[in-house]
mmCIF file with all atom_site columns, C-alpha atoms in Angstrom:
data_model
loop_
_atom_site.group_PDB
_atom_site.id
_atom_site.type_symbol
_atom_site.label_atom_id
_atom_site.label_alt_id
_atom_site.label_comp_id
_atom_site.label_asym_id
_atom_site.label_entity_id
_atom_site.label_seq_id
_atom_site.pdbx_PDB_ins_code
_atom_site.Cartn_x
_atom_site.Cartn_y
_atom_site.Cartn_z
_atom_site.occupancy
_atom_site.B_iso_or_equiv
_atom_site.pdbx_formal_charge
_atom_site.auth_seq_id
_atom_site.auth_comp_id
_atom_site.auth_asym_id
_atom_site.auth_atom_id
_atom_site.pdbx_PDB_model_num
ATOM 1   C CA . UNK O 1 1   ? -13.859 9.923   19.611 1.00 0.00 ? 2   UNK O CA 1
ATOM 2   C CA . UNK O 1 2   ? -12.286 7.439   17.240 1.00 0.00 ? 3   UNK O CA 1
ATOM 3   C CA . UNK O 1 3   ? -14.690 6.271   14.570 1.00 0.00 ? 4   UNK O CA 1
ATOM 4   C CA . UNK O 1 4   ? -14.080 3.582   11.949 1.00 0.00 ? 5   UNK O CA 1
ATOM 5   C CA . UNK O 1 5   ? -16.533 3.023   9.106  1.00 0.00 ? 6   UNK O CA 1
ATOM 6   C CA . UNK O 1 6   ? -16.015 0.119   6.774  1.00 0.00 ? 7   UNK O CA 1
ATOM 7   C CA . UNK O 1 7   ? -17.214 -0.367  3.224  1.00 0.00 ? 8   UNK O CA 1
ATOM 8   C CA . UNK O 1 8   ? -16.714 -3.048  0.636  1.00 0.00 ? 9   UNK O CA 1
ATOM 9   C CA . UNK O 1 9   ? -16.982 -6.772  0.914  1.00 0.00 ? 10  UNK O CA 1
ATOM 10  C CA . UNK O 1 10  ? -19.449 -9.078  -0.762 1.00 0.00 ? 11  UNK O CA 1
ATOM 11  C CA . UNK O 1 11  ? -19.508 -12.263 -2.798 1.00 0.00 ? 12  UNK O CA 1
ATOM 12  C CA . UNK O 1 12  ? -16.780 -13.134 -5.283 1.00 0.00 ? 13  UNK O CA 1
ATOM 13  C CA . UNK O 1 13  ? -15.669 -16.229 -7.128 1.00 0.00 ? 14  UNK O CA 1
ATOM 14  C CA . UNK O 1 14  ? -12.376 -17.888 -6.317 1.00 0.00 ? 15  UNK O CA 1
ATOM 15  C CA . UNK O 1 15  ? -9.535  -16.074 -8.051 1.00 0.00 ? 16  UNK O CA 1
ATOM 16  C CA . UNK O 1 16  ? -11.347 -12.764 -7.913 1.00 0.00 ? 17  UNK O CA 1
ATOM 17  C CA . UNK O 1 17  ? -10.523 -9.567  -6.056 1.00 0.00 ? 18  UNK O CA 1
ATOM 18  C CA . UNK O 1 18  ? -12.168 -7.294  -3.533 1.00 0.00 ? 19  UNK O CA 1
ATOM 19  C CA . UNK O 1 19  ? -11.176 -4.074  -1.847 1.00 0.00 ? 20  UNK O CA 1
ATOM 20  C CA . UNK O 1 20  ? -12.233 -3.124  1.644  1.00 0.00 ? 21  UNK O CA 1
ATOM 21  C CA . UNK O 1 21  ? -12.154 0.438   2.942  1.00 0.00 ? 22  UNK O CA 1
ATOM 22  C CA . UNK O 1 22  ? -11.852 1.757   6.458  1.00 0.00 ? 23  UNK O CA 1
ATOM 23  C CA . UNK O 1 23  ? -12.603 5.452   6.888  1.00 0.00 ? 24  UNK O CA 1
ATOM 24  C CA . UNK O 1 24  ? -11.054 6.655   10.121 1.00 0.00 ? 25  UNK O CA 1
ATOM 25  C CA . UNK O 1 25  ? -11.748 9.820   12.072 1.00 0.00 ? 26  UNK O CA 1
ATOM 26  C CA . UNK O 1 26  ? -11.435 11.299  15.546 1.00 0.00 ? 27  UNK O CA 1
ATOM 27  C CA . UNK O 1 27  ? -7.708  10.877  16.095 1.00 0.00 ? 28  UNK O CA 1
ATOM 28  C CA . UNK O 1 28  ? -4.355  12.256  15.060 1.00 0.00 ? 29  UNK O CA 1
ATOM 29  C CA . UNK O 1 29  ? -3.632  10.122  12.047 1.00 0.00 ? 30  UNK O CA 1
ATOM 30  C CA . UNK O 1 30  ? 0.099   9.701   12.511 1.00 0.00 ? 31  UNK O CA 1
ATOM 31  C CA . UNK O 1 31  ? -0.147  8.553   16.120 1.00 0.00 ? 32  UNK O CA 1
ATOM 32  C CA . UNK O 1 32  ? -2.037  5.387   15.324 1.00 0.00 ? 33  UNK O CA 1
ATOM 33  C CA . UNK O 1 33  ? -1.948  2.046   13.567 1.00 0.00 ? 34  UNK O CA 1
ATOM 34  C CA . UNK O 1 34  ? -4.765  0.464   11.564 1.00 0.00 ? 35  UNK O CA 1
ATOM 35  C CA . UNK O 1 35  ? -5.044  -3.299  11.455 1.00 0.00 ? 36  UNK O CA 1
ATOM 36  C CA . UNK O 1 36  ? -7.220  -5.588  9.383  1.00 0.00 ? 37  UNK O CA 1
ATOM 37  C CA . UNK O 1 37  ? -8.541  -8.766  10.960 1.00 0.00 ? 38  UNK O CA 1
ATOM 38  C CA . UNK O 1 38  ? -10.865 -11.525 9.896  1.00 0.00 ? 39  UNK O CA 1
ATOM 39  C CA . UNK O 1 39  ? -12.985 -14.066 11.660 1.00 0.00 ? 40  UNK O CA 1
ATOM 40  C CA . UNK O 1 40  ? -14.340 -17.166 9.983  1.00 0.00 ? 41  UNK O CA 1
ATOM 41  C CA . UNK O 1 41  ? -17.173 -19.184 11.549 1.00 0.00 ? 42  UNK O CA 1
ATOM 42  C CA . UNK O 1 42  ? -15.909 -21.248 14.433 1.00 0.00 ? 43  UNK O CA 1
ATOM 43  C CA . UNK O 1 43  ? -12.441 -19.723 14.310 1.00 0.00 ? 44  UNK O CA 1
ATOM 44  C CA . UNK O 1 44  ? -10.595 -17.082 16.259 1.00 0.00 ? 45  UNK O CA 1
ATOM 45  C CA . UNK O 1 45  ? -10.143 -13.613 14.898 1.00 0.00 ? 46  UNK O CA 1
ATOM 46  C CA . UNK O 1 46  ? -6.807  -13.319 13.119 1.00 0.00 ? 47  UNK O CA 1
ATOM 47  C CA . UNK O 1 47  ? -4.739  -10.459 11.802 1.00 0.00 ? 48  UNK O CA 1
ATOM 48  C CA . UNK O 1 48  ? -4.288  -10.176 8.045  1.00 0.00 ? 49  UNK O CA 1
ATOM 49  C CA . UNK O 1 49  ? -2.553  -6.840  7.688  1.00 0.00 ? 50  UNK O CA 1
ATOM 50  C CA . UNK O 1 50  ? -1.550  -3.684  9.506  1.00 0.00 ? 51  UNK O CA 1
ATOM 51  C CA . UNK O 1 51  ? -0.188  -0.238  8.735  1.00 0.00 ? 52  UNK O CA 1
ATOM 52  C CA . UNK O 1 52  ? 1.688   1.990   11.123 1.00 0.00 ? 53  UNK O CA 1
ATOM 53  C CA . UNK O 1 53  ? 0.367   5.385   10.106 1.00 0.00 ? 54  UNK O CA 1
ATOM 54  C CA . UNK O 1 54  ? 3.357   7.374   11.353 1.00 0.00 ? 55  UNK O CA 1
ATOM 55  C CA . UNK O 1 55  ? 5.578   6.083   8.567  1.00 0.00 ? 56  UNK O CA 1
ATOM 56  C CA . UNK O 1 56  ? 3.347   3.897   6.412  1.00 0.00 ? 57  UNK O CA 1
ATOM 57  C CA . UNK O 1 57  ? 5.166   0.709   7.333  1.00 0.00 ? 58  UNK O CA 1
ATOM 58  C CA . UNK O 1 58  ? 3.025   -2.317  6.569  1.00 0.00 ? 59  UNK O CA 1
ATOM 59  C CA . UNK O 1 59  ? 2.816   -5.851  7.866  1.00 0.00 ? 60  UNK O CA 1
ATOM 60  C CA . UNK O 1 60  ? 1.218   -8.783  6.049  1.00 0.00 ? 61  UNK O CA 1
ATOM 61  C CA . UNK O 1 61  ? 1.581   -12.415 7.141  1.00 0.00 ? 62  UNK O CA 1
ATOM 62  C CA . UNK O 1 62  ? 3.677   -14.596 4.835  1.00 0.00 ? 63  UNK O CA 1
ATOM 63  C CA . UNK O 1 63  ? 0.865   -17.139 4.955  1.00 0.00 ? 64  UNK O CA 1
ATOM 64  C CA . UNK O 1 64  ? -1.224  -14.912 2.691  1.00 0.00 ? 65  UNK O CA 1
ATOM 65  C CA . UNK O 1 65  ? 1.305   -15.316 -0.093 1.00 0.00 ? 66  UNK O CA 1
ATOM 66  C CA . UNK O 1 66  ? 1.337   -11.709 -1.147 1.00 0.00 ? 67  UNK O CA 1
ATOM 67  C CA . UNK O 1 67  ? -2.341  -11.744 -2.060 1.00 0.00 ? 68  UNK O CA 1
ATOM 68  C CA . UNK O 1 68  ? -3.359  -9.008  0.389  1.00 0.00 ? 69  UNK O CA 1
ATOM 69  C CA . UNK O 1 69  ? -2.118  -5.423  0.266  1.00 0.00 ? 70  UNK O CA 1
ATOM 70  C CA . UNK O 1 70  ? -2.781  -2.636  2.736  1.00 0.00 ? 71  UNK O CA 1
ATOM 71  C CA . UNK O 1 71  ? -2.615  0.989   1.639  1.00 0.00 ? 72  UNK O CA 1
ATOM 72  C CA . UNK O 1 72  ? -3.927  4.431   2.513  1.00 0.00 ? 73  UNK O CA 1
ATOM 73  C CA . UNK O 1 73  ? -5.257  7.380   0.588  1.00 0.00 ? 74  UNK O CA 1
ATOM 74  C CA . UNK O 1 74  ? -3.272  10.578  0.114  1.00 0.00 ? 75  UNK O CA 1
ATOM 75  C CA . UNK O 1 75  ? -5.723  12.501  2.267  1.00 0.00 ? 76  UNK O CA 1
ATOM 76  C CA . UNK O 1 76  ? -4.835  10.176  5.129  1.00 0.00 ? 77  UNK O CA 1
ATOM 77  C CA . UNK O 1 77  ? -8.401  9.443   6.042  1.00 0.00 ? 78  UNK O CA 1
ATOM 78  C CA . UNK O 1 78  ? -8.942  5.942   4.682  1.00 0.00 ? 79  UNK O CA 1
ATOM 79  C CA . UNK O 1 79  ? -7.038  2.670   4.807  1.00 0.00 ? 80  UNK O CA 1
ATOM 80  C CA . UNK O 1 80  ? -7.685  -0.007  2.209  1.00 0.00 ? 81  UNK O CA 1
ATOM 81  C CA . UNK O 1 81  ? -7.256  -3.758  2.091  1.00 0.00 ? 82  UNK O CA 1
ATOM 82  C CA . UNK O 1 82  ? -6.858  -5.038  -1.450 1.00 0.00 ? 83  UNK O CA 1
ATOM 83  C CA . UNK O 1 83  ? -7.444  -8.766  -1.664 1.00 0.00 ? 84  UNK O CA 1
ATOM 84  C CA . UNK O 1 84  ? -6.447  -10.587 -4.845 1.00 0.00 ? 85  UNK O CA 1
ATOM 85  C CA . UNK O 1 85  ? -6.630  -14.186 -5.981 1.00 0.00 ? 86  UNK O CA 1
ATOM 86  C CA . UNK O 1 86  ? -9.178  -14.873 -3.295 1.00 0.00 ? 87  UNK O CA 1
ATOM 87  C CA . UNK O 1 87  ? -9.739  -18.410 -2.099 1.00 0.00 ? 88  UNK O CA 1
ATOM 88  C CA . UNK O 1 88  ? -12.763 -20.015 -0.433 1.00 0.00 ? 89  UNK O CA 1
ATOM 89  C CA . UNK O 1 89  ? -10.770 -20.191 2.809  1.00 0.00 ? 90  UNK O CA 1
ATOM 90  C CA . UNK O 1 90  ? -10.638 -16.381 2.812  1.00 0.00 ? 91  UNK O CA 1
ATOM 91  C CA . UNK O 1 91  ? -14.362 -16.358 3.546  1.00 0.00 ? 92  UNK O CA 1
ATOM 92  C CA . UNK O 1 92  ? -14.866 -14.477 6.805  1.00 0.00 ? 93  UNK O CA 1
ATOM 93  C CA . UNK O 1 93  ? -16.070 -11.268 8.383  1.00 0.00 ? 94  UNK O CA 1
ATOM 94  C CA . UNK O 1 94  ? -13.345 -8.680  7.973  1.00 0.00 ? 95  UNK O CA 1
ATOM 95  C CA . UNK O 1 95  ? -12.777 -5.900  10.479 1.00 0.00 ? 96  UNK O CA 1
ATOM 96  C CA . UNK O 1 96  ? -10.527 -2.877  10.630 1.00 0.00 ? 97  UNK O CA 1
ATOM 97  C CA . UNK O 1 97  ? -9.299  -1.711  13.999 1.00 0.00 ? 98  UNK O CA 1
ATOM 98  C CA . UNK O 1 98  ? -7.262  1.159   15.400 1.00 0.00 ? 99  UNK O CA 1
ATOM 99  C CA . UNK O 1 99  ? -4.801  1.463   18.242 1.00 0.00 ? 100 UNK O CA 1
ATOM 100 C CA . UNK O 1 100 ? -2.179  3.936   19.286 1.00 0.00 ? 101 UNK O CA 1
ATOM 101 C CA . UNK O 1 101 ? 1.332   3.821   17.916 1.00 0.00 ? 102 UNK O CA 1
ATOM 102 C CA . UNK O 1 102 ? 2.471   0.440   16.606 1.00 0.00 ? 103 UNK O CA 1
ATOM 103 C CA . UNK O 1 103 ? 0.940   -2.574  14.878 1.00 0.00 ? 104 UNK O CA 1
ATOM 104 C CA . UNK O 1 104 ? 0.074   -5.785  16.676 1.00 0.00 ? 105 UNK O CA 1
ATOM 105 C CA . UNK O 1 105 ? -1.706  -9.056  15.959 1.00 0.00 ? 106 UNK O CA 1
ATOM 106 C CA . UNK O 1 106 ? -3.237  -9.056  19.431 1.00 0.00 ? 107 UNK O CA 1
ATOM 107 C CA . UNK O 1 107 ? -6.903  -8.277  18.939 1.00 0.00 ? 108 UNK O CA 1
ATOM 108 C CA . UNK O 1 108 ? -7.523  -7.420  22.580 1.00 0.00 ? 109 UNK O CA 1
ATOM 109 C CA . UNK O 1 109 ? -5.285  -4.368  22.518 1.00 0.00 ? 110 UNK O CA 1
ATOM 110 C CA . UNK O 1 110 ? -7.178  -2.617  19.743 1.00 0.00 ? 111 UNK O CA 1
ATOM 111 C CA . UNK O 1 111 ? -9.727  -0.312  21.439 1.00 0.00 ? 112 UNK O CA 1
ATOM 112 C CA . UNK O 1 112 ? -11.621 0.734   18.332 1.00 0.00 ? 113 UNK O CA 1
ATOM 113 C CA . UNK O 1 113 ? -13.222 -1.462  15.674 1.00 0.00 ? 114 UNK O CA 1
ATOM 114 C CA . UNK O 1 114 ? -15.154 -1.040  12.474 1.00 0.00 ? 115 UNK O CA 1
ATOM 115 C CA . UNK O 1 115 ? -18.539 -2.635  12.029 1.00 0.00 ? 116 UNK O CA 1
ATOM 116 C CA . UNK O 1 116 ? -17.252 -5.574  9.989  1.00 0.00 ? 117 UNK O CA 1
ATOM 117 C CA . UNK O 1 117 ? -17.819 -6.669  6.396  1.00 0.00 ? 118 UNK O CA 1
ATOM 118 C CA . UNK O 1 118 ? -18.709 -10.104 5.116  1.00 0.00 ? 119 UNK O CA 1
ATOM 119 C CA . UNK O 1 119 ? -16.463 -11.512 2.420  1.00 0.00 ? 120 UNK O CA 1
ATOM 120 C CA . UNK O 1 120 ? -17.639 -14.719 0.795  1.00 0.00 ? 121 UNK O CA 1
ATOM 121 C CA . UNK O 1 121 ? -15.532 -16.522 -1.784 1.00 0.00 ? 122 UNK O CA 1
ATOM 122 C CA . UNK O 1 122 ? -17.280 -19.210 -3.791 1.00 0.00 ? 123 UNK O CA 1
ATOM 123 C CA . UNK O 1 123 ? -15.424 -22.121 -5.350 1.00 0.00 ? 124 UNK O CA 1
#
């Protein structure tokens, strides 16, 4: 069974940084993709990054201006989302999610989700 456990998050001032972790288990690492999504109050869940685990290829929306970076540990058990120069509009609940094979921004095709982590950026 696929299991995703998130850690990180919290309160940070604008301009600060946070790192989220997503520990993944229960699947063959290289056959999956891990995406990061966020959902702000009253808004739809949106993708902020993704890594295709087979080759490490990453996807980050241009709209984030290079502030977010996705990476993985050498043991291939955890995926990270490094968030720098945070802005108040980045405030949201952040989720990691897993699906087979390739990355996608479509939330409804990710079968497995982490528990979510609140990120609050104060101005």
